[in-house]
């Protein structure tokens, strides 16, 4: 039920954080869930509760773990959460181009594919 912008911002936060910090494999899921929490705080109207994120992780982490990782990510990124994402660019570009629905669907498929395919 989250916005598309949230997904792209989450991936961007994870990428920028991992480019600057080394995270042990055991804490990688924690970094991802915390990045999603930060993206939700930036993009969404209603933010998921930390306890829900703990359940998503199957109670592998505590509330203190998530809040500590949130502090670590925010400090590492120097509180810079406002970044252009491919979704934002594509939405504006397609609107300016007055594109057809078929082209819009293909375009959004391609940028979503770029989230999981490193070569993209």
mmCIF file with all atom_site columns, C-alpha atoms in Angstrom:
data_model
loop_
_atom_site.group_PDB
_atom_site.id
_atom_site.type_symbol
_atom_site.label_atom_id
_atom_site.label_alt_id
_atom_site.label_comp_id
_atom_site.label_asym_id
_atom_site.label_entity_id
_atom_site.label_seq_id
_atom_site.pdbx_PDB_ins_code
_atom_site.Cartn_x
_atom_site.Cartn_y
_atom_site.Cartn_z
_atom_site.occupancy
_atom_site.B_iso_or_equiv
_atom_site.pdbx_formal_charge
_atom_site.auth_seq_id
_atom_site.auth_comp_id
_atom_site.auth_asym_id
_atom_site.auth_atom_id
_atom_site.pdbx_PDB_model_num
ATOM 1   C CA . UNK A 1 1   ? 0.000  0.000   0.000   1.00 0.00 ? 1   UNK A CA 1
ATOM 2   C CA . UNK A 1 2   ? 3.012  2.305   -0.268  1.00 0.00 ? 2   UNK A CA 1
ATOM 3   C CA . UNK A 1 3   ? 3.628  4.846   -3.014  1.00 0.00 ? 3   UNK A CA 1
ATOM 4   C CA . UNK A 1 4   ? 5.950  4.060   -5.896  1.00 0.00 ? 4   UNK A CA 1
ATOM 5   C CA . UNK A 1 5   ? 8.136  7.007   -4.891  1.00 0.00 ? 5   UNK A CA 1
ATOM 6   C CA . UNK A 1 6   ? 8.753  5.282   -1.570  1.00 0.00 ? 6   UNK A CA 1
ATOM 7   C CA . UNK A 1 7   ? 10.174 2.188   -3.257  1.00 0.00 ? 7   UNK A CA 1
ATOM 8   C CA . UNK A 1 8   ? 12.588 4.197   -5.382  1.00 0.00 ? 8   UNK A CA 1
ATOM 9   C CA . UNK A 1 9   ? 13.654 6.384   -2.466  1.00 0.00 ? 9   UNK A CA 1
ATOM 10  C CA . UNK A 1 10  ? 14.198 3.274   -0.325  1.00 0.00 ? 10  UNK A CA 1
ATOM 11  C CA . UNK A 1 11  ? 16.517 1.755   -2.921  1.00 0.00 ? 11  UNK A CA 1
ATOM 12  C CA . UNK A 1 12  ? 18.331 5.079   -3.309  1.00 0.00 ? 12  UNK A CA 1
ATOM 13  C CA . UNK A 1 13  ? 18.878 5.366   0.454   1.00 0.00 ? 13  UNK A CA 1
ATOM 14  C CA . UNK A 1 14  ? 20.178 1.794   0.623   1.00 0.00 ? 14  UNK A CA 1
ATOM 15  C CA . UNK A 1 15  ? 22.540 2.379   -2.317  1.00 0.00 ? 15  UNK A CA 1
ATOM 16  C CA . UNK A 1 16  ? 23.956 5.615   -0.939  1.00 0.00 ? 16  UNK A CA 1
ATOM 17  C CA . UNK A 1 17  ? 24.340 4.198   2.573   1.00 0.00 ? 17  UNK A CA 1
ATOM 18  C CA . UNK A 1 18  ? 26.058 0.988   1.450   1.00 0.00 ? 18  UNK A CA 1
ATOM 19  C CA . UNK A 1 19  ? 28.385 2.987   -0.793  1.00 0.00 ? 19  UNK A CA 1
ATOM 20  C CA . UNK A 1 20  ? 29.729 4.776   2.287   1.00 0.00 ? 20  UNK A CA 1
ATOM 21  C CA . UNK A 1 21  ? 29.382 2.205   5.078   1.00 0.00 ? 21  UNK A CA 1
ATOM 22  C CA . UNK A 1 22  ? 30.260 -1.436  5.455   1.00 0.00 ? 22  UNK A CA 1
ATOM 23  C CA . UNK A 1 23  ? 27.379 -3.482  6.827   1.00 0.00 ? 23  UNK A CA 1
ATOM 24  C CA . UNK A 1 24  ? 27.780 -7.063  7.957   1.00 0.00 ? 24  UNK A CA 1
ATOM 25  C CA . UNK A 1 25  ? 25.518 -9.541  6.229   1.00 0.00 ? 25  UNK A CA 1
ATOM 26  C CA . UNK A 1 26  ? 23.591 -10.164 9.445   1.00 0.00 ? 26  UNK A CA 1
ATOM 27  C CA . UNK A 1 27  ? 22.537 -6.481  9.556   1.00 0.00 ? 27  UNK A CA 1
ATOM 28  C CA . UNK A 1 28  ? 21.718 -6.046  5.863   1.00 0.00 ? 28  UNK A CA 1
ATOM 29  C CA . UNK A 1 29  ? 17.991 -6.704  6.345   1.00 0.00 ? 29  UNK A CA 1
ATOM 30  C CA . UNK A 1 30  ? 18.028 -4.199  9.196   1.00 0.00 ? 30  UNK A CA 1
ATOM 31  C CA . UNK A 1 31  ? 19.532 -1.565  6.893   1.00 0.00 ? 31  UNK A CA 1
ATOM 32  C CA . UNK A 1 32  ? 16.874 -2.273  4.243   1.00 0.00 ? 32  UNK A CA 1
ATOM 33  C CA . UNK A 1 33  ? 13.927 -2.098  6.623   1.00 0.00 ? 33  UNK A CA 1
ATOM 34  C CA . UNK A 1 34  ? 15.279 1.067   8.197   1.00 0.00 ? 34  UNK A CA 1
ATOM 35  C CA . UNK A 1 35  ? 15.776 2.646   4.773   1.00 0.00 ? 35  UNK A CA 1
ATOM 36  C CA . UNK A 1 36  ? 12.141 1.852   4.025   1.00 0.00 ? 36  UNK A CA 1
ATOM 37  C CA . UNK A 1 37  ? 11.123 3.497   7.300   1.00 0.00 ? 37  UNK A CA 1
ATOM 38  C CA . UNK A 1 38  ? 13.073 6.632   6.380   1.00 0.00 ? 38  UNK A CA 1
ATOM 39  C CA . UNK A 1 39  ? 11.586 6.710   2.880   1.00 0.00 ? 39  UNK A CA 1
ATOM 40  C CA . UNK A 1 40  ? 8.100  6.333   4.338   1.00 0.00 ? 40  UNK A CA 1
ATOM 41  C CA . UNK A 1 41  ? 8.726  9.210   6.716   1.00 0.00 ? 41  UNK A CA 1
ATOM 42  C CA . UNK A 1 42  ? 9.708  11.339  3.742   1.00 0.00 ? 42  UNK A CA 1
ATOM 43  C CA . UNK A 1 43  ? 7.084  10.289  1.162   1.00 0.00 ? 43  UNK A CA 1
ATOM 44  C CA . UNK A 1 44  ? 4.056  8.758   2.868   1.00 0.00 ? 44  UNK A CA 1
ATOM 45  C CA . UNK A 1 45  ? 1.124  10.350  4.658   1.00 0.00 ? 45  UNK A CA 1
ATOM 46  C CA . UNK A 1 46  ? 0.983  7.567   7.257   1.00 0.00 ? 46  UNK A CA 1
ATOM 47  C CA . UNK A 1 47  ? 4.221  5.915   8.351   1.00 0.00 ? 47  UNK A CA 1
ATOM 48  C CA . UNK A 1 48  ? 4.392  2.239   9.359   1.00 0.00 ? 48  UNK A CA 1
ATOM 49  C CA . UNK A 1 49  ? 4.887  1.622   13.056  1.00 0.00 ? 49  UNK A CA 1
ATOM 50  C CA . UNK A 1 50  ? 8.328  0.343   14.076  1.00 0.00 ? 50  UNK A CA 1
ATOM 51  C CA . UNK A 1 51  ? 6.694  -2.707  15.652  1.00 0.00 ? 51  UNK A CA 1
ATOM 52  C CA . UNK A 1 52  ? 5.288  -3.646  12.230  1.00 0.00 ? 52  UNK A CA 1
ATOM 53  C CA . UNK A 1 53  ? 8.798  -3.539  10.799  1.00 0.00 ? 53  UNK A CA 1
ATOM 54  C CA . UNK A 1 54  ? 9.987  -5.785  13.619  1.00 0.00 ? 54  UNK A CA 1
ATOM 55  C CA . UNK A 1 55  ? 7.310  -8.301  12.637  1.00 0.00 ? 55  UNK A CA 1
ATOM 56  C CA . UNK A 1 56  ? 8.342  -8.066  8.971   1.00 0.00 ? 56  UNK A CA 1
ATOM 57  C CA . UNK A 1 57  ? 11.866 -9.045  10.085  1.00 0.00 ? 57  UNK A CA 1
ATOM 58  C CA . UNK A 1 58  ? 10.434 -11.975 12.071  1.00 0.00 ? 58  UNK A CA 1
ATOM 59  C CA . UNK A 1 59  ? 11.632 -10.352 15.298  1.00 0.00 ? 59  UNK A CA 1
ATOM 60  C CA . UNK A 1 60  ? 15.269 -10.605 14.232  1.00 0.00 ? 60  UNK A CA 1
ATOM 61  C CA . UNK A 1 61  ? 15.857 -7.032  15.449  1.00 0.00 ? 61  UNK A CA 1
ATOM 62  C CA . UNK A 1 62  ? 14.618 -4.893  18.311  1.00 0.00 ? 62  UNK A CA 1
ATOM 63  C CA . UNK A 1 63  ? 13.148 -1.412  18.314  1.00 0.00 ? 63  UNK A CA 1
ATOM 64  C CA . UNK A 1 64  ? 16.486 -0.112  19.608  1.00 0.00 ? 64  UNK A CA 1
ATOM 65  C CA . UNK A 1 65  ? 18.294 -1.797  16.673  1.00 0.00 ? 65  UNK A CA 1
ATOM 66  C CA . UNK A 1 66  ? 16.038 -0.100  14.132  1.00 0.00 ? 66  UNK A CA 1
ATOM 67  C CA . UNK A 1 67  ? 16.318 3.313   15.772  1.00 0.00 ? 67  UNK A CA 1
ATOM 68  C CA . UNK A 1 68  ? 20.109 2.991   16.025  1.00 0.00 ? 68  UNK A CA 1
ATOM 69  C CA . UNK A 1 69  ? 20.349 2.029   12.344  1.00 0.00 ? 69  UNK A CA 1
ATOM 70  C CA . UNK A 1 70  ? 18.073 4.955   11.476  1.00 0.00 ? 70  UNK A CA 1
ATOM 71  C CA . UNK A 1 71  ? 20.449 7.313   13.293  1.00 0.00 ? 71  UNK A CA 1
ATOM 72  C CA . UNK A 1 72  ? 23.426 5.724   11.538  1.00 0.00 ? 72  UNK A CA 1
ATOM 73  C CA . UNK A 1 73  ? 21.876 6.021   8.062   1.00 0.00 ? 73  UNK A CA 1
ATOM 74  C CA . UNK A 1 74  ? 20.733 9.611   8.552   1.00 0.00 ? 74  UNK A CA 1
ATOM 75  C CA . UNK A 1 75  ? 24.133 10.678  9.864   1.00 0.00 ? 75  UNK A CA 1
ATOM 76  C CA . UNK A 1 76  ? 25.968 8.844   7.080   1.00 0.00 ? 76  UNK A CA 1
ATOM 77  C CA . UNK A 1 77  ? 23.817 10.554  4.444   1.00 0.00 ? 77  UNK A CA 1
ATOM 78  C CA . UNK A 1 78  ? 24.182 13.942  6.211   1.00 0.00 ? 78  UNK A CA 1
ATOM 79  C CA . UNK A 1 79  ? 20.389 14.189  6.536   1.00 0.00 ? 79  UNK A CA 1
ATOM 80  C CA . UNK A 1 80  ? 20.108 14.404  2.735   1.00 0.00 ? 80  UNK A CA 1
ATOM 81  C CA . UNK A 1 81  ? 16.882 12.541  1.963   1.00 0.00 ? 81  UNK A CA 1
ATOM 82  C CA . UNK A 1 82  ? 15.711 14.708  -0.919  1.00 0.00 ? 82  UNK A CA 1
ATOM 83  C CA . UNK A 1 83  ? 17.133 13.173  -4.085  1.00 0.00 ? 83  UNK A CA 1
ATOM 84  C CA . UNK A 1 84  ? 15.769 12.856  -7.607  1.00 0.00 ? 84  UNK A CA 1
ATOM 85  C CA . UNK A 1 85  ? 14.638 9.315   -8.317  1.00 0.00 ? 85  UNK A CA 1
ATOM 86  C CA . UNK A 1 86  ? 14.055 7.634   -11.683 1.00 0.00 ? 86  UNK A CA 1
ATOM 87  C CA . UNK A 1 87  ? 10.337 7.461   -10.902 1.00 0.00 ? 87  UNK A CA 1
ATOM 88  C CA . UNK A 1 88  ? 10.078 11.209  -10.347 1.00 0.00 ? 88  UNK A CA 1
ATOM 89  C CA . UNK A 1 89  ? 12.031 11.917  -13.545 1.00 0.00 ? 89  UNK A CA 1
ATOM 90  C CA . UNK A 1 90  ? 9.980  9.468   -15.620 1.00 0.00 ? 90  UNK A CA 1
ATOM 91  C CA . UNK A 1 91  ? 6.666  10.809  -14.370 1.00 0.00 ? 91  UNK A CA 1
ATOM 92  C CA . UNK A 1 92  ? 7.635  14.388  -15.304 1.00 0.00 ? 92  UNK A CA 1
ATOM 93  C CA . UNK A 1 93  ? 9.186  13.374  -18.629 1.00 0.00 ? 93  UNK A CA 1
ATOM 94  C CA . UNK A 1 94  ? 6.124  11.384  -19.721 1.00 0.00 ? 94  UNK A CA 1
ATOM 95  C CA . UNK A 1 95  ? 3.829  14.241  -18.745 1.00 0.00 ? 95  UNK A CA 1
ATOM 96  C CA . UNK A 1 96  ? 5.911  16.725  -20.769 1.00 0.00 ? 96  UNK A CA 1
ATOM 97  C CA . UNK A 1 97  ? 5.969  14.311  -23.721 1.00 0.00 ? 97  UNK A CA 1
ATOM 98  C CA . UNK A 1 98  ? 2.184  13.819  -23.493 1.00 0.00 ? 98  UNK A CA 1
ATOM 99  C CA . UNK A 1 99  ? 2.774  10.113  -23.940 1.00 0.00 ? 99  UNK A CA 1
ATOM 100 C CA . UNK A 1 100 ? 0.270  7.323   -24.475 1.00 0.00 ? 100 UNK A CA 1
ATOM 101 C CA . UNK A 1 101 ? -0.679 4.934   -21.682 1.00 0.00 ? 101 UNK A CA 1
ATOM 102 C CA . UNK A 1 102 ? 1.148  2.037   -23.354 1.00 0.00 ? 102 UNK A CA 1
ATOM 103 C CA . UNK A 1 103 ? 4.428  3.982   -23.370 1.00 0.00 ? 103 UNK A CA 1
ATOM 104 C CA . UNK A 1 104 ? 3.906  4.975   -19.724 1.00 0.00 ? 104 UNK A CA 1
ATOM 105 C CA . UNK A 1 105 ? 3.443  1.355   -18.670 1.00 0.00 ? 105 UNK A CA 1
ATOM 106 C CA . UNK A 1 106 ? 6.549  0.265   -20.580 1.00 0.00 ? 106 UNK A CA 1
ATOM 107 C CA . UNK A 1 107 ? 8.588  3.136   -19.145 1.00 0.00 ? 107 UNK A CA 1
ATOM 108 C CA . UNK A 1 108 ? 7.629  2.379   -15.562 1.00 0.00 ? 108 UNK A CA 1
ATOM 109 C CA . UNK A 1 109 ? 8.329  -1.310  -16.145 1.00 0.00 ? 109 UNK A CA 1
ATOM 110 C CA . UNK A 1 110 ? 11.822 -0.447  -17.371 1.00 0.00 ? 110 UNK A CA 1
ATOM 111 C CA . UNK A 1 111 ? 12.679 1.754   -14.405 1.00 0.00 ? 111 UNK A CA 1
ATOM 112 C CA . UNK A 1 112 ? 11.326 -0.860  -11.978 1.00 0.00 ? 112 UNK A CA 1
ATOM 113 C CA . UNK A 1 113 ? 13.493 -3.442  -13.719 1.00 0.00 ? 113 UNK A CA 1
ATOM 114 C CA . UNK A 1 114 ? 16.477 -1.171  -13.146 1.00 0.00 ? 114 UNK A CA 1
ATOM 115 C CA . UNK A 1 115 ? 15.967 -1.565  -9.383  1.00 0.00 ? 115 UNK A CA 1
ATOM 116 C CA . UNK A 1 116 ? 16.798 -5.280  -9.443  1.00 0.00 ? 116 UNK A CA 1
ATOM 117 C CA . UNK A 1 117 ? 19.055 -5.627  -12.493 1.00 0.00 ? 117 UNK A CA 1
ATOM 118 C CA . UNK A 1 118 ? 22.535 -4.266  -11.825 1.00 0.00 ? 118 UNK A CA 1
ATOM 119 C CA . UNK A 1 119 ? 23.293 -3.981  -15.552 1.00 0.00 ? 119 UNK A CA 1
ATOM 120 C CA . UNK A 1 120 ? 20.409 -1.551  -15.977 1.00 0.00 ? 120 UNK A CA 1
#
